mmCIF file of C-alpha atoms in Angstrom:
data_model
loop_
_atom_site.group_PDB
_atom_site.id
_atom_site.type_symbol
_atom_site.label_atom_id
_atom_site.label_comp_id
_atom_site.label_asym_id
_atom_site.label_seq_id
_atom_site.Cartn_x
_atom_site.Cartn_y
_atom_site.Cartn_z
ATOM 1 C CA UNK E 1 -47.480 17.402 -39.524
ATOM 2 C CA UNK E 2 -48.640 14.319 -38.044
ATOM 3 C CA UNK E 3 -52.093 15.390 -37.902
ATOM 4 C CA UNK E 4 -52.094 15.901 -41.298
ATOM 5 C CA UNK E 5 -50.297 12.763 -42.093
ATOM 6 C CA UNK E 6 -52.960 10.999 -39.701
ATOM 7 C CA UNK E 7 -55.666 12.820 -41.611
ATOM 8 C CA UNK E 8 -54.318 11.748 -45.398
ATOM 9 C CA UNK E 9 -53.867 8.500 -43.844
ATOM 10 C CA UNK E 10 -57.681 7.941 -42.766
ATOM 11 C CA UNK E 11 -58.754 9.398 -46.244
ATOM 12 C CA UNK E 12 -56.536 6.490 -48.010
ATOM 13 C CA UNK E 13 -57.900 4.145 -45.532
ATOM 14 C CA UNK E 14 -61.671 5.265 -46.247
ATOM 15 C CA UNK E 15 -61.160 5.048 -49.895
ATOM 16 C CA UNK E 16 -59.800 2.008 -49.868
ATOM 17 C CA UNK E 17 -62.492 0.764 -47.501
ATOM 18 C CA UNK E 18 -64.838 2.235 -50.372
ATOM 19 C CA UNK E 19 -63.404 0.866 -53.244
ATOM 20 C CA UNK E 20 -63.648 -2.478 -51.913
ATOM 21 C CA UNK E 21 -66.882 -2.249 -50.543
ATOM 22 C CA UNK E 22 -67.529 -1.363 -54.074
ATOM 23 C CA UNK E 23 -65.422 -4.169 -55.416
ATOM 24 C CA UNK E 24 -63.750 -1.475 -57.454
ATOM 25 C CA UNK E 25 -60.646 -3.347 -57.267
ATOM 26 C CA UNK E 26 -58.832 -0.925 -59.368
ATOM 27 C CA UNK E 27 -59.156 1.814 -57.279
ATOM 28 C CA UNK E 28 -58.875 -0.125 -54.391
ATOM 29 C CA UNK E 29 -54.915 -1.212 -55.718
ATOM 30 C CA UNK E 30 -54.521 2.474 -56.055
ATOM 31 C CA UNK E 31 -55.481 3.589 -52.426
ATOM 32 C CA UNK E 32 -53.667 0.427 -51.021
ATOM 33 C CA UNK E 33 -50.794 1.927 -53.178
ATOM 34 C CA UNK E 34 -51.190 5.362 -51.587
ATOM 35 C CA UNK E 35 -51.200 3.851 -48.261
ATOM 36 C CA UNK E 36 -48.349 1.940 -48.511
ATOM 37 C CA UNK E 37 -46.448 4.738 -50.078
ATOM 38 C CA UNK E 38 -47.455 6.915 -46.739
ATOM 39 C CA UNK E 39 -46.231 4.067 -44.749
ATOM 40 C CA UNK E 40 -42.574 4.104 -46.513
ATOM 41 C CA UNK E 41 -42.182 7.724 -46.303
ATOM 42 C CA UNK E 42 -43.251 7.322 -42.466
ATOM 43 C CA UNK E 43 -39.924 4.713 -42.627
ATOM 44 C CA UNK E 44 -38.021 6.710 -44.520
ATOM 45 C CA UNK E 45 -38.735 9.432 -41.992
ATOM 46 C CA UNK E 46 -37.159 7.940 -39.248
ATOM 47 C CA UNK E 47 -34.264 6.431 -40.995
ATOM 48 C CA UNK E 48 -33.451 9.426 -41.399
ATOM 49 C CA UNK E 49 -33.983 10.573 -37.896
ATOM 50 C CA UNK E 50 -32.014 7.702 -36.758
ATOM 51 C CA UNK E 51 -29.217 8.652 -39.885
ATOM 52 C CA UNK E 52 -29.037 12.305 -37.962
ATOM 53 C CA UNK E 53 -28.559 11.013 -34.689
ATOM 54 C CA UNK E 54 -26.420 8.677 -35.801
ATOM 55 C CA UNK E 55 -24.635 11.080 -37.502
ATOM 56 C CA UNK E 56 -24.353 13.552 -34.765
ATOM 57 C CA UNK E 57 -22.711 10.570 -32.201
ATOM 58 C CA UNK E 58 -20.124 10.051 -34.711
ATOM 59 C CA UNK E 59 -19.399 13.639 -34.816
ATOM 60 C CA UNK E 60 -18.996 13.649 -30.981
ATOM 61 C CA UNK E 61 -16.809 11.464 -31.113
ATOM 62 C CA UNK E 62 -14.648 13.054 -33.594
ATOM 63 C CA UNK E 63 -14.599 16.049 -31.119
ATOM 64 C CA UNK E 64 -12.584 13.671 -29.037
ATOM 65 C CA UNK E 65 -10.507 12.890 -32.026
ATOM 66 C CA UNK E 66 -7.609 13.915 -29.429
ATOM 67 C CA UNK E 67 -8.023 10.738 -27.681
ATOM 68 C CA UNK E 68 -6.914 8.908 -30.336
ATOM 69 C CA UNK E 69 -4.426 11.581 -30.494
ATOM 70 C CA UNK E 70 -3.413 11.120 -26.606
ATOM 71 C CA UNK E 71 -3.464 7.244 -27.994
ATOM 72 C CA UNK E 72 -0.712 6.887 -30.757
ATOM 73 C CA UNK E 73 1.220 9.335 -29.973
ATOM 74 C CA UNK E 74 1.601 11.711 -26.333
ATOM 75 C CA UNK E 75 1.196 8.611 -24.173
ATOM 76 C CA UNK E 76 3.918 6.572 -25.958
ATOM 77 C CA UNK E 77 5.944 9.624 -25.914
ATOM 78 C CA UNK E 78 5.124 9.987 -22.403
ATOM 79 C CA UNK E 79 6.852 6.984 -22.288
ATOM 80 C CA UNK E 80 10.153 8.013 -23.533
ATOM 81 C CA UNK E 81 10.004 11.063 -21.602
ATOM 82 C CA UNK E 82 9.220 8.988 -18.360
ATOM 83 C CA UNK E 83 12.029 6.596 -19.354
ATOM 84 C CA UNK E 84 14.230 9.993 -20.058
ATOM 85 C CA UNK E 85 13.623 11.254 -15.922
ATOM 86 C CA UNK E 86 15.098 7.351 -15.183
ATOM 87 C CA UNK E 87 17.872 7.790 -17.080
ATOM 88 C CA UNK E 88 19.055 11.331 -16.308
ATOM 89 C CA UNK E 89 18.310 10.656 -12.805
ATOM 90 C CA UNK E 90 20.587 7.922 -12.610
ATOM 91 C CA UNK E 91 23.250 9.168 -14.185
ATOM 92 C CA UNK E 92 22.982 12.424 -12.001
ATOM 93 C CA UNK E 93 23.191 10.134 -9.631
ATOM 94 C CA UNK E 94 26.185 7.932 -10.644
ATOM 95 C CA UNK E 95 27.930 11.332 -11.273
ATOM 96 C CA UNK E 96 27.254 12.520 -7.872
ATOM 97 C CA UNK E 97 28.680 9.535 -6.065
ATOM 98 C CA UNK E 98 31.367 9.402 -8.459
ATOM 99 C CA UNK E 99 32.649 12.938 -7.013
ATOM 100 C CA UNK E 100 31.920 11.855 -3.680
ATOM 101 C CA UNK E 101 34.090 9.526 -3.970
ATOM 102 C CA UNK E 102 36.841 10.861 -5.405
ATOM 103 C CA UNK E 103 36.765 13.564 -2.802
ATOM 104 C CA UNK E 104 36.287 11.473 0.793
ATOM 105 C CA UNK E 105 40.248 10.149 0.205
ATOM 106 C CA UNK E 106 41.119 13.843 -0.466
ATOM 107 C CA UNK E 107 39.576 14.846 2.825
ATOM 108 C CA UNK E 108 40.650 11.262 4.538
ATOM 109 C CA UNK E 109 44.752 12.208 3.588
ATOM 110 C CA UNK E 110 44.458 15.623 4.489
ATOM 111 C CA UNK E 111 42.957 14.587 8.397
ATOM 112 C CA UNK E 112 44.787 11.652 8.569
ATOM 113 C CA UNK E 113 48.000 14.092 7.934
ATOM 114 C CA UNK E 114 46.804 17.003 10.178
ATOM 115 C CA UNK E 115 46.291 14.695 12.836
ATOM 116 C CA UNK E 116 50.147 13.078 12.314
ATOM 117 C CA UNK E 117 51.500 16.426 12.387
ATOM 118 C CA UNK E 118 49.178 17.467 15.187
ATOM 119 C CA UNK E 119 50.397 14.895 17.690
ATOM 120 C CA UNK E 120 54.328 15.734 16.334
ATOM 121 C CA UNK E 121 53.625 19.332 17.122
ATOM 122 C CA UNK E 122 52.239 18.684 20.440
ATOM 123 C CA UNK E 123 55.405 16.830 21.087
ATOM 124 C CA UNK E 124 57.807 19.195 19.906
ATOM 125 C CA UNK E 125 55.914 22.259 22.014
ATOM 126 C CA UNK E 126 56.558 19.944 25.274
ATOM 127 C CA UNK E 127 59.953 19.834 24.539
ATOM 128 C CA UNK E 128 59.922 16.022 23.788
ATOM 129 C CA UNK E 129 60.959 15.966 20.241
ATOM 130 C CA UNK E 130 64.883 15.709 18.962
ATOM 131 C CA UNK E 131 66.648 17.037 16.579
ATOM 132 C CA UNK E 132 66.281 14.872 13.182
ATOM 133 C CA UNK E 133 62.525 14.015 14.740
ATOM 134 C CA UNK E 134 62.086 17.776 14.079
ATOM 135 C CA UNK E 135 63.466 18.221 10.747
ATOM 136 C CA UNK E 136 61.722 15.064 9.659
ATOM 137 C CA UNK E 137 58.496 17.047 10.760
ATOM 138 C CA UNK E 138 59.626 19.969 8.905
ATOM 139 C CA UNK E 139 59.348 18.322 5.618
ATOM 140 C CA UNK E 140 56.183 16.743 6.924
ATOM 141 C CA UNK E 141 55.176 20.294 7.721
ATOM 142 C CA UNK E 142 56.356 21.718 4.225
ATOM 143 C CA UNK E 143 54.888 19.099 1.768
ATOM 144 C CA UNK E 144 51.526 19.368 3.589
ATOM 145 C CA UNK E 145 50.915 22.888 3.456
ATOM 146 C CA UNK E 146 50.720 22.636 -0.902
ATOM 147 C CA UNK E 147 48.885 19.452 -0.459
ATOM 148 C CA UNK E 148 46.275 21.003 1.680
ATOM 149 C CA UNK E 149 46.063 23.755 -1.145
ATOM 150 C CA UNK E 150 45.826 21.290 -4.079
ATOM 151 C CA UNK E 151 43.363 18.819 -2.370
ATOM 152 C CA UNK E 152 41.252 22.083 -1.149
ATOM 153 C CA UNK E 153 40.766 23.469 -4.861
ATOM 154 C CA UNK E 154 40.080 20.138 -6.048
ATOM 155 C CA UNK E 155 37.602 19.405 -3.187
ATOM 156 C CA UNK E 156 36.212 22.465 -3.918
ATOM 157 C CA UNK E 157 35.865 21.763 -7.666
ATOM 158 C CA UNK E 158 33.959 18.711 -6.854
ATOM 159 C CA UNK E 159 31.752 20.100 -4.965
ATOM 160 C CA UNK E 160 30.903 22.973 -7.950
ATOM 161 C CA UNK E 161 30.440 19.517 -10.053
ATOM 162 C CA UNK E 162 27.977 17.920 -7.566
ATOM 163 C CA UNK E 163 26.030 21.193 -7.613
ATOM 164 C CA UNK E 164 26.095 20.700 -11.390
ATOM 165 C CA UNK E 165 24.611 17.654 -10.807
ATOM 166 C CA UNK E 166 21.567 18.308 -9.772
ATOM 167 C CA UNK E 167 20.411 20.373 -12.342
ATOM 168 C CA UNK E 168 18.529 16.896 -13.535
ATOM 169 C CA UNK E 169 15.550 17.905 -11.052
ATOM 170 C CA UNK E 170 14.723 21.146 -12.912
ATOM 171 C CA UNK E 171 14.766 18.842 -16.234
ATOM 172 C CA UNK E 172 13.239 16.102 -14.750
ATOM 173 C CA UNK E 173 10.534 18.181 -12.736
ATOM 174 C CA UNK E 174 9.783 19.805 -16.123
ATOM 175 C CA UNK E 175 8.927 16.834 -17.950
ATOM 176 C CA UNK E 176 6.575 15.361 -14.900
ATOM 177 C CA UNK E 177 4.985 18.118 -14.842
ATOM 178 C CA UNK E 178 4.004 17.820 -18.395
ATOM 179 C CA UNK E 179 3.114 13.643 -17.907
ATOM 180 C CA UNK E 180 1.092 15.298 -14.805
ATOM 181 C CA UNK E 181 -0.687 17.354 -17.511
ATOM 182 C CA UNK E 182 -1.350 14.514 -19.899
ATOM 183 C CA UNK E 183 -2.446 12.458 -17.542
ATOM 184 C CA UNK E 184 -4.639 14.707 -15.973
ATOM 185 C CA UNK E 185 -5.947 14.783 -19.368
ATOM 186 C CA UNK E 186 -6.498 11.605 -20.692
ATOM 187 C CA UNK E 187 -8.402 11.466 -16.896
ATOM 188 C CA UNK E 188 -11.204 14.057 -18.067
ATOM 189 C CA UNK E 189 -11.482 12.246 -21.367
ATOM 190 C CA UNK E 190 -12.042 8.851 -20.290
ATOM 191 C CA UNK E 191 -14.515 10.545 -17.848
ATOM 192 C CA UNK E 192 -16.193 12.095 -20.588
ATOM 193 C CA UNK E 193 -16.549 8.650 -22.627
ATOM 194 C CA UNK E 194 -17.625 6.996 -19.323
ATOM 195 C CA UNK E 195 -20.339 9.445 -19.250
ATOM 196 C CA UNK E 196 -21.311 8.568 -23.009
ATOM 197 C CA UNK E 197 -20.837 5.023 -22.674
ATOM 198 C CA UNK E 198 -22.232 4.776 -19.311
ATOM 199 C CA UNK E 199 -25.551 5.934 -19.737
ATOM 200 C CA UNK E 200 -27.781 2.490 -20.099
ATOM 201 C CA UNK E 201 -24.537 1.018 -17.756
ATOM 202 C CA UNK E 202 -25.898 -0.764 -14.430
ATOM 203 C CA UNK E 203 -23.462 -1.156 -11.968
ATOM 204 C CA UNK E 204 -21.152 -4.048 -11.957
ATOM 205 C CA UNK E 205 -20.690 -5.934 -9.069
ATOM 206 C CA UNK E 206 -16.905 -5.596 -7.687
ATOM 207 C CA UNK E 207 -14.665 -8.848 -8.678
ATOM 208 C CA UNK E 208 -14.479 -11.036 -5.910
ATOM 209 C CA UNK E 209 -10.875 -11.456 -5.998
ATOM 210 C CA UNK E 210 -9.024 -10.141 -3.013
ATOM 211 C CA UNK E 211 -6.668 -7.884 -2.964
ATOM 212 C CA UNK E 212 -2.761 -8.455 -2.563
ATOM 213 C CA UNK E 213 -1.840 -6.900 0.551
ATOM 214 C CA UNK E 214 1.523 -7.351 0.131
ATOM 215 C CA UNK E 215 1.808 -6.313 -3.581
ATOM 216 C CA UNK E 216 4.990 -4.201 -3.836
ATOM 217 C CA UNK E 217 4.124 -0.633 -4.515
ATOM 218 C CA UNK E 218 7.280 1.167 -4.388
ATOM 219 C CA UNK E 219 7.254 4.804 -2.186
ATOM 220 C CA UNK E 220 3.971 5.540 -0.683
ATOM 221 C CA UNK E 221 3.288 9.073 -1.768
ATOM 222 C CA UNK E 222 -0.220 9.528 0.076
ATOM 223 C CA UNK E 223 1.192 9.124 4.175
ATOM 224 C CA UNK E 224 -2.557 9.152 5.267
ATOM 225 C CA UNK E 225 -3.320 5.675 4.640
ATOM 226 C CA UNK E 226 -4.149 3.656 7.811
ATOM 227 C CA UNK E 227 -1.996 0.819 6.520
ATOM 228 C CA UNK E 228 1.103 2.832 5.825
ATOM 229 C CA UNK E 229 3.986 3.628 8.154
ATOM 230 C CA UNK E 230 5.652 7.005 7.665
ATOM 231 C CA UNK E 231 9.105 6.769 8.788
ATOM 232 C CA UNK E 232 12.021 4.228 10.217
ATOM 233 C CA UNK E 233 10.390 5.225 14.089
ATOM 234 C CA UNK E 234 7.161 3.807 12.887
ATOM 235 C CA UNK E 235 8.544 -0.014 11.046
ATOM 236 C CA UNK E 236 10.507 -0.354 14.489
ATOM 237 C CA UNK E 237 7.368 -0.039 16.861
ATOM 238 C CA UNK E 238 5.583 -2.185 14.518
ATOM 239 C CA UNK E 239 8.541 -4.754 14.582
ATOM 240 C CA UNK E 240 9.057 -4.421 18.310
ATOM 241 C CA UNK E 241 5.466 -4.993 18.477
ATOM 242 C CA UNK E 242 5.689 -8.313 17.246
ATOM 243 C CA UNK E 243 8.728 -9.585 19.579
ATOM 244 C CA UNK E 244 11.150 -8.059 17.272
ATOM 245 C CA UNK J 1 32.108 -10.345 6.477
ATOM 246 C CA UNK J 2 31.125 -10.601 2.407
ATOM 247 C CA UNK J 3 28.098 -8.913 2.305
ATOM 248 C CA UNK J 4 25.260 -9.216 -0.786
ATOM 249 C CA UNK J 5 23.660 -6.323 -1.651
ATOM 250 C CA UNK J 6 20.360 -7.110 -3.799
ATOM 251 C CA UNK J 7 18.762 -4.271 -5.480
ATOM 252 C CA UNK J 8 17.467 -3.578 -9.040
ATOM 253 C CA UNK J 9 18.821 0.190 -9.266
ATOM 254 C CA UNK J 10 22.469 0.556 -9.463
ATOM 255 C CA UNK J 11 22.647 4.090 -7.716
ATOM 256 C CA UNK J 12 20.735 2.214 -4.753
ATOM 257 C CA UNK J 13 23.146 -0.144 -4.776
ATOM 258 C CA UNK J 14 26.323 1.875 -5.033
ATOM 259 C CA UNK J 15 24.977 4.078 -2.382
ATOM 260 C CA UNK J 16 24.755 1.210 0.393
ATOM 261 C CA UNK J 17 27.995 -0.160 -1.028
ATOM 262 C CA UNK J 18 29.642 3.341 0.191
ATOM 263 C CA UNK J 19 27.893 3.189 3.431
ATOM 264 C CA UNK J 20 28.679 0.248 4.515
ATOM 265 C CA UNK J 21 32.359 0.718 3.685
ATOM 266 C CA UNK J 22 32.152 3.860 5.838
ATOM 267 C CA UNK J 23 30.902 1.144 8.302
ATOM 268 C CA UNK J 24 34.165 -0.684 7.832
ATOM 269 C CA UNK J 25 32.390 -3.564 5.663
ATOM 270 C CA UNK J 26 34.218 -3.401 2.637
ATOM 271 C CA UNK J 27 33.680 -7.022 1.081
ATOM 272 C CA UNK J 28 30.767 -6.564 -0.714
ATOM 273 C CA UNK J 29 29.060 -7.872 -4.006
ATOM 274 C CA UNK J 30 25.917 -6.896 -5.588
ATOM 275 C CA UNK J 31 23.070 -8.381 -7.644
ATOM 276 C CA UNK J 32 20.169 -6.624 -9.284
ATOM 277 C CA UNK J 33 17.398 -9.359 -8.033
ATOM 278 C CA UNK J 34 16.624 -12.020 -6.568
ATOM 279 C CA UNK J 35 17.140 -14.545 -9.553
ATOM 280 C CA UNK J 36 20.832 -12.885 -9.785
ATOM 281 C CA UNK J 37 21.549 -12.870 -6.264
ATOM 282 C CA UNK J 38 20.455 -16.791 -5.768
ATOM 283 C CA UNK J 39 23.469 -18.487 -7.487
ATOM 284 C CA UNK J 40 25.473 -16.114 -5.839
ATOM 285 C CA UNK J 41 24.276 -16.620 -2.314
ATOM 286 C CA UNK J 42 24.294 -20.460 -3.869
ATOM 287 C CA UNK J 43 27.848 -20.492 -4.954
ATOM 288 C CA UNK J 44 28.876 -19.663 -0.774
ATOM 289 C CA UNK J 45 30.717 -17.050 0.688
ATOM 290 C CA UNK J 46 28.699 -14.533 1.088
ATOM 291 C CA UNK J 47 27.703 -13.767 5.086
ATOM 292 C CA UNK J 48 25.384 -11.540 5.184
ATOM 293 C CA UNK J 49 22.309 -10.236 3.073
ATOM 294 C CA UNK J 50 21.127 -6.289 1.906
ATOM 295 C CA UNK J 51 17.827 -6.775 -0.495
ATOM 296 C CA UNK J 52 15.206 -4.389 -1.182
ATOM 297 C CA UNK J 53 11.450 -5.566 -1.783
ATOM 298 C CA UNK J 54 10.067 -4.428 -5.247
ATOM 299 C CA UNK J 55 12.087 -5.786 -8.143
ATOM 300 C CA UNK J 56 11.792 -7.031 -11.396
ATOM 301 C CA UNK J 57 12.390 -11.105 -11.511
ATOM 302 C CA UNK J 58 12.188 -12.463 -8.081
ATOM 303 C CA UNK J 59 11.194 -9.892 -5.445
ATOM 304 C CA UNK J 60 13.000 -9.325 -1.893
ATOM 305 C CA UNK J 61 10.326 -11.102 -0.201
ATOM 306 C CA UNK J 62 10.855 -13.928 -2.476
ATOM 307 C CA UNK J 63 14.084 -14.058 -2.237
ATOM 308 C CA UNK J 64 13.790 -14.020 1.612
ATOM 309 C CA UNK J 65 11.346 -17.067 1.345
ATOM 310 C CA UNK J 66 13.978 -18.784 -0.423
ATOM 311 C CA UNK J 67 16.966 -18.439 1.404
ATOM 312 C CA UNK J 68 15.008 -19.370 4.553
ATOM 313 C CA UNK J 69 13.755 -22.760 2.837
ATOM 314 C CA UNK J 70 17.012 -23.150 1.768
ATOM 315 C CA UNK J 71 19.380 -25.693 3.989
ATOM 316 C CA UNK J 72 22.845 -24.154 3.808
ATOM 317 C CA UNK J 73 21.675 -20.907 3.871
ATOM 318 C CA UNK J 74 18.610 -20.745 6.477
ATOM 319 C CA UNK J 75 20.451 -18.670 9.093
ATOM 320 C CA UNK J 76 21.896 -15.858 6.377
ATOM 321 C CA UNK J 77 21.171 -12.655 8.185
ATOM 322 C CA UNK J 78 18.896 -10.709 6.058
ATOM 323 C CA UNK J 79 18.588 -7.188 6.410
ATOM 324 C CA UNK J 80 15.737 -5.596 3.723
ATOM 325 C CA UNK J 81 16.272 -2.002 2.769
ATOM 326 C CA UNK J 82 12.942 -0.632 0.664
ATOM 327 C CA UNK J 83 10.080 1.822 -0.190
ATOM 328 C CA UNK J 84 7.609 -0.604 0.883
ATOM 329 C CA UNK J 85 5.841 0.712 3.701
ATOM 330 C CA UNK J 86 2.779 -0.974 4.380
ATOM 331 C CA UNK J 87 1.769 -2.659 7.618
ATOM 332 C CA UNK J 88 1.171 -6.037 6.173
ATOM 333 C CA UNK J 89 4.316 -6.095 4.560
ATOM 334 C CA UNK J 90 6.494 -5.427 7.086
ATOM 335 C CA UNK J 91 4.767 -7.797 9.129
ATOM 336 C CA UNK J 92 5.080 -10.958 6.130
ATOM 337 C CA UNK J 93 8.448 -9.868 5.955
ATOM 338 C CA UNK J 94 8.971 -10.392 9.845
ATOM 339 C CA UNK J 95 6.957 -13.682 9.765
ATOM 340 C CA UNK J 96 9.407 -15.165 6.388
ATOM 341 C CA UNK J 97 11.862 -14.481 9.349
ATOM 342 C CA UNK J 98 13.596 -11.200 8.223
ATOM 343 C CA UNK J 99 16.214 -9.893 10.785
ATOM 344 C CA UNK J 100 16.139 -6.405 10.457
ATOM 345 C CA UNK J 101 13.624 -4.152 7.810
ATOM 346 C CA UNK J 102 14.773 -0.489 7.056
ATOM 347 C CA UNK J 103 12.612 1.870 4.980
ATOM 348 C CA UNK J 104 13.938 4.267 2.277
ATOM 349 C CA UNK J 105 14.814 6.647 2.335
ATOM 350 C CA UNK J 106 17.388 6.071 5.196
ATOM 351 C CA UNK J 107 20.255 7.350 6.820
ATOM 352 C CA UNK J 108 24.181 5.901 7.604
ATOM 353 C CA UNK J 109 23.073 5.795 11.077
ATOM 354 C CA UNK J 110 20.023 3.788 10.992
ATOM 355 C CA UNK J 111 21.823 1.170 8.912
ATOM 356 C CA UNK J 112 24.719 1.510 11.170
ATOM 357 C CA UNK J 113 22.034 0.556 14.120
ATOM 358 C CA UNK J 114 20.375 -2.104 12.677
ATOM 359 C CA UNK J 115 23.505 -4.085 11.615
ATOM 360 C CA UNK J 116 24.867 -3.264 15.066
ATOM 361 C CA UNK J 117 21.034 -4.856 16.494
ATOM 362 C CA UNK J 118 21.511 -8.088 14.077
ATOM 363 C CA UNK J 119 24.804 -8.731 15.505
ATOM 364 C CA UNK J 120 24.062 -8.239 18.881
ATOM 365 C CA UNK J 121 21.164 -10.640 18.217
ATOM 366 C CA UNK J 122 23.429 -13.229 16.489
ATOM 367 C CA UNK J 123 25.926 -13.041 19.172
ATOM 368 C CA UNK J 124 23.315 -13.315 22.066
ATOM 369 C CA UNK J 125 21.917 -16.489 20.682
#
């Protein structure tokens, strides 16, 4: 094809070169017509190469069309959902504590009680306790008993109601698991672009600013890092090495 | 012994409130930072200091700065109670003079301990 083009080409140019050596400047307009006209359709060629190309970029990145997807709408419903495992976790927890403590005075009164009646017992098996001491412990006896019944069921009911409780973490693990999804994601997409965009990339030099070493980061999930303690043991050695 | 107890998530919050009644303290007050828990600590009356690091506002370590810089209340106790784990915290936390640095999650009986250690300190000097 180019050959040919080439070939057409020289003819046009040998005409021309012909005509004018001729001073047949009629013909040589026409040949410097024909040459010019080769030249556009040479242009027009690639413009149209370049249109294709063009054309096929834009359609790659309409195969990614989930990005923008993953953009307006999954991660701000991520969001919501991420905001959802605060909420529900608190209030799991709030509920929790709430039981506990409405049952630690339960189990307070009924040691507290056991214990009175313990040391009356005691005395009455050694034979140190009179008469009206020992009816007064009867009644002691007598209201306990229904007491240790009633605060017993409703112990135990609280405890049913904790377990209840904690049927956040299946709801909760559900919906990190999906964010853990998403995110893993929106990770192989961005690597994809970074791979498009990337290509005529050099790298950057890193920032000069220095890092924050005492940045709060909340729990360290990854124990392994040189500059992380793992447990209470750990923070006290450090301390203690310091003159703590 | 009124005791402050700093810390952005309520549950947190509650949670040492309930331990350290178990531990006999039952005077307590709370704040959810360290902007909150300044005109508190401000206002007088409080003897002792719970904060954790990370929180929205003014952070623990912050906070800790402050009260140190601060005339009347320079020799608060401060005992911090957070995630943050790292090396160079713990040590800027020792350095802004913290007395006692426990690490979430925790137990009743290391709090128990460490109070019990700042006291002993306190009383010893």
């Amino acid at each position: 094809m180019e050959t040919q083009n080439n070939i057409e080409l020289l003819e046009a140019a040998r005409a021309l070169v012909t005509a004018l050596e001729a001073d047949d400047e009629q013909q040589a307009q026409i040949h410097l017509a024909n040459l010019t006209l080769a030249q556009e359709s040479e242009l027009f060629h690639d413009v149209g190469t370049l249109t294709r190309e063009l054309h096929q970029s834009l359609s790659n990145f309409n195969v990614d069309s989930r990005l923008v997807d993953l953009a307006e709408h999954d991660i701000p419903d991520t969001r919501e959902r991420l905001n959802y495992v605060i909420t529900t976790t608190e209030e799991a927890a709030h509920k929790t504590l709430e039981l506990i403590d409405n049952t630690l005075p339960l189990s307070d009164s009924l040691k507290l009680t056991a214990q009175n009646i313990e040391e009356s017992w005691h005395r009455f098996r050694m034979r140190e306790m009179g008469v009206d001491e020992f009816r007064s412990l009867s009644e002691e006896i007598e209201s306990y008993l229904p007491n240790v019944k009633k605060h017993s069921e409703q112990i135990h009911e609280n405890l049913l109601e904790m377990t209840q409780a904690q049927g956040f973490q299946d709801l909760t693990g559900q919906v990190i698991r999906q964010v853990i999804s998403l995110v893993g994601e929106v990770e192989d997409k961005l690597v994809g672009l970074v791979k498009i965009a990337g290509k005529h990339q050099t790298k950057r030099p890193k920032d000069g600013n220095e890092v924050d070493l005492i940045k709060a980061e909340g729990p360290q999930i990854n124990k392994d890092k040189p500059n992380v303690v793992n447990n209470q043991d750990e923070v006290d050695d450090l301390l203690s090495s310091l003159g703590f | 012994m009124k005791i402050l107890i700093v810390d952005d998530f309520s549950t947190m919050r509650r949670i040492i409130k309930n331990l350290l009644r178990d531990l006999g303290f039952n005077n307590t007050t709370e704040a959810d930072d360290g902007l909150t828990a300044l005109p508190i600590l401000k206002a007088g009356g409080i003897d002792f200091l719970v904060t954790d690091w990370n929180m929205p506002g003014m952070q623990g370590i912050d906070l800790l700065k402050t009260v140190r810089a601060d005339e009347t209340l320079s020799s608060m106790p401060v005992l911090m109670v957070t995630a943050e784990t790292k090396r160079e915290q713990i040590i800027e936390a020792a350095q802004a003079g913290v007395n006692g640095y426990i690490v979430k999650p925790f137990t009743a009986a290391t709090l128990k301990d460490k109070i019990d250690k700042i006291f002993e300190r306190i009383d010893a000097s």
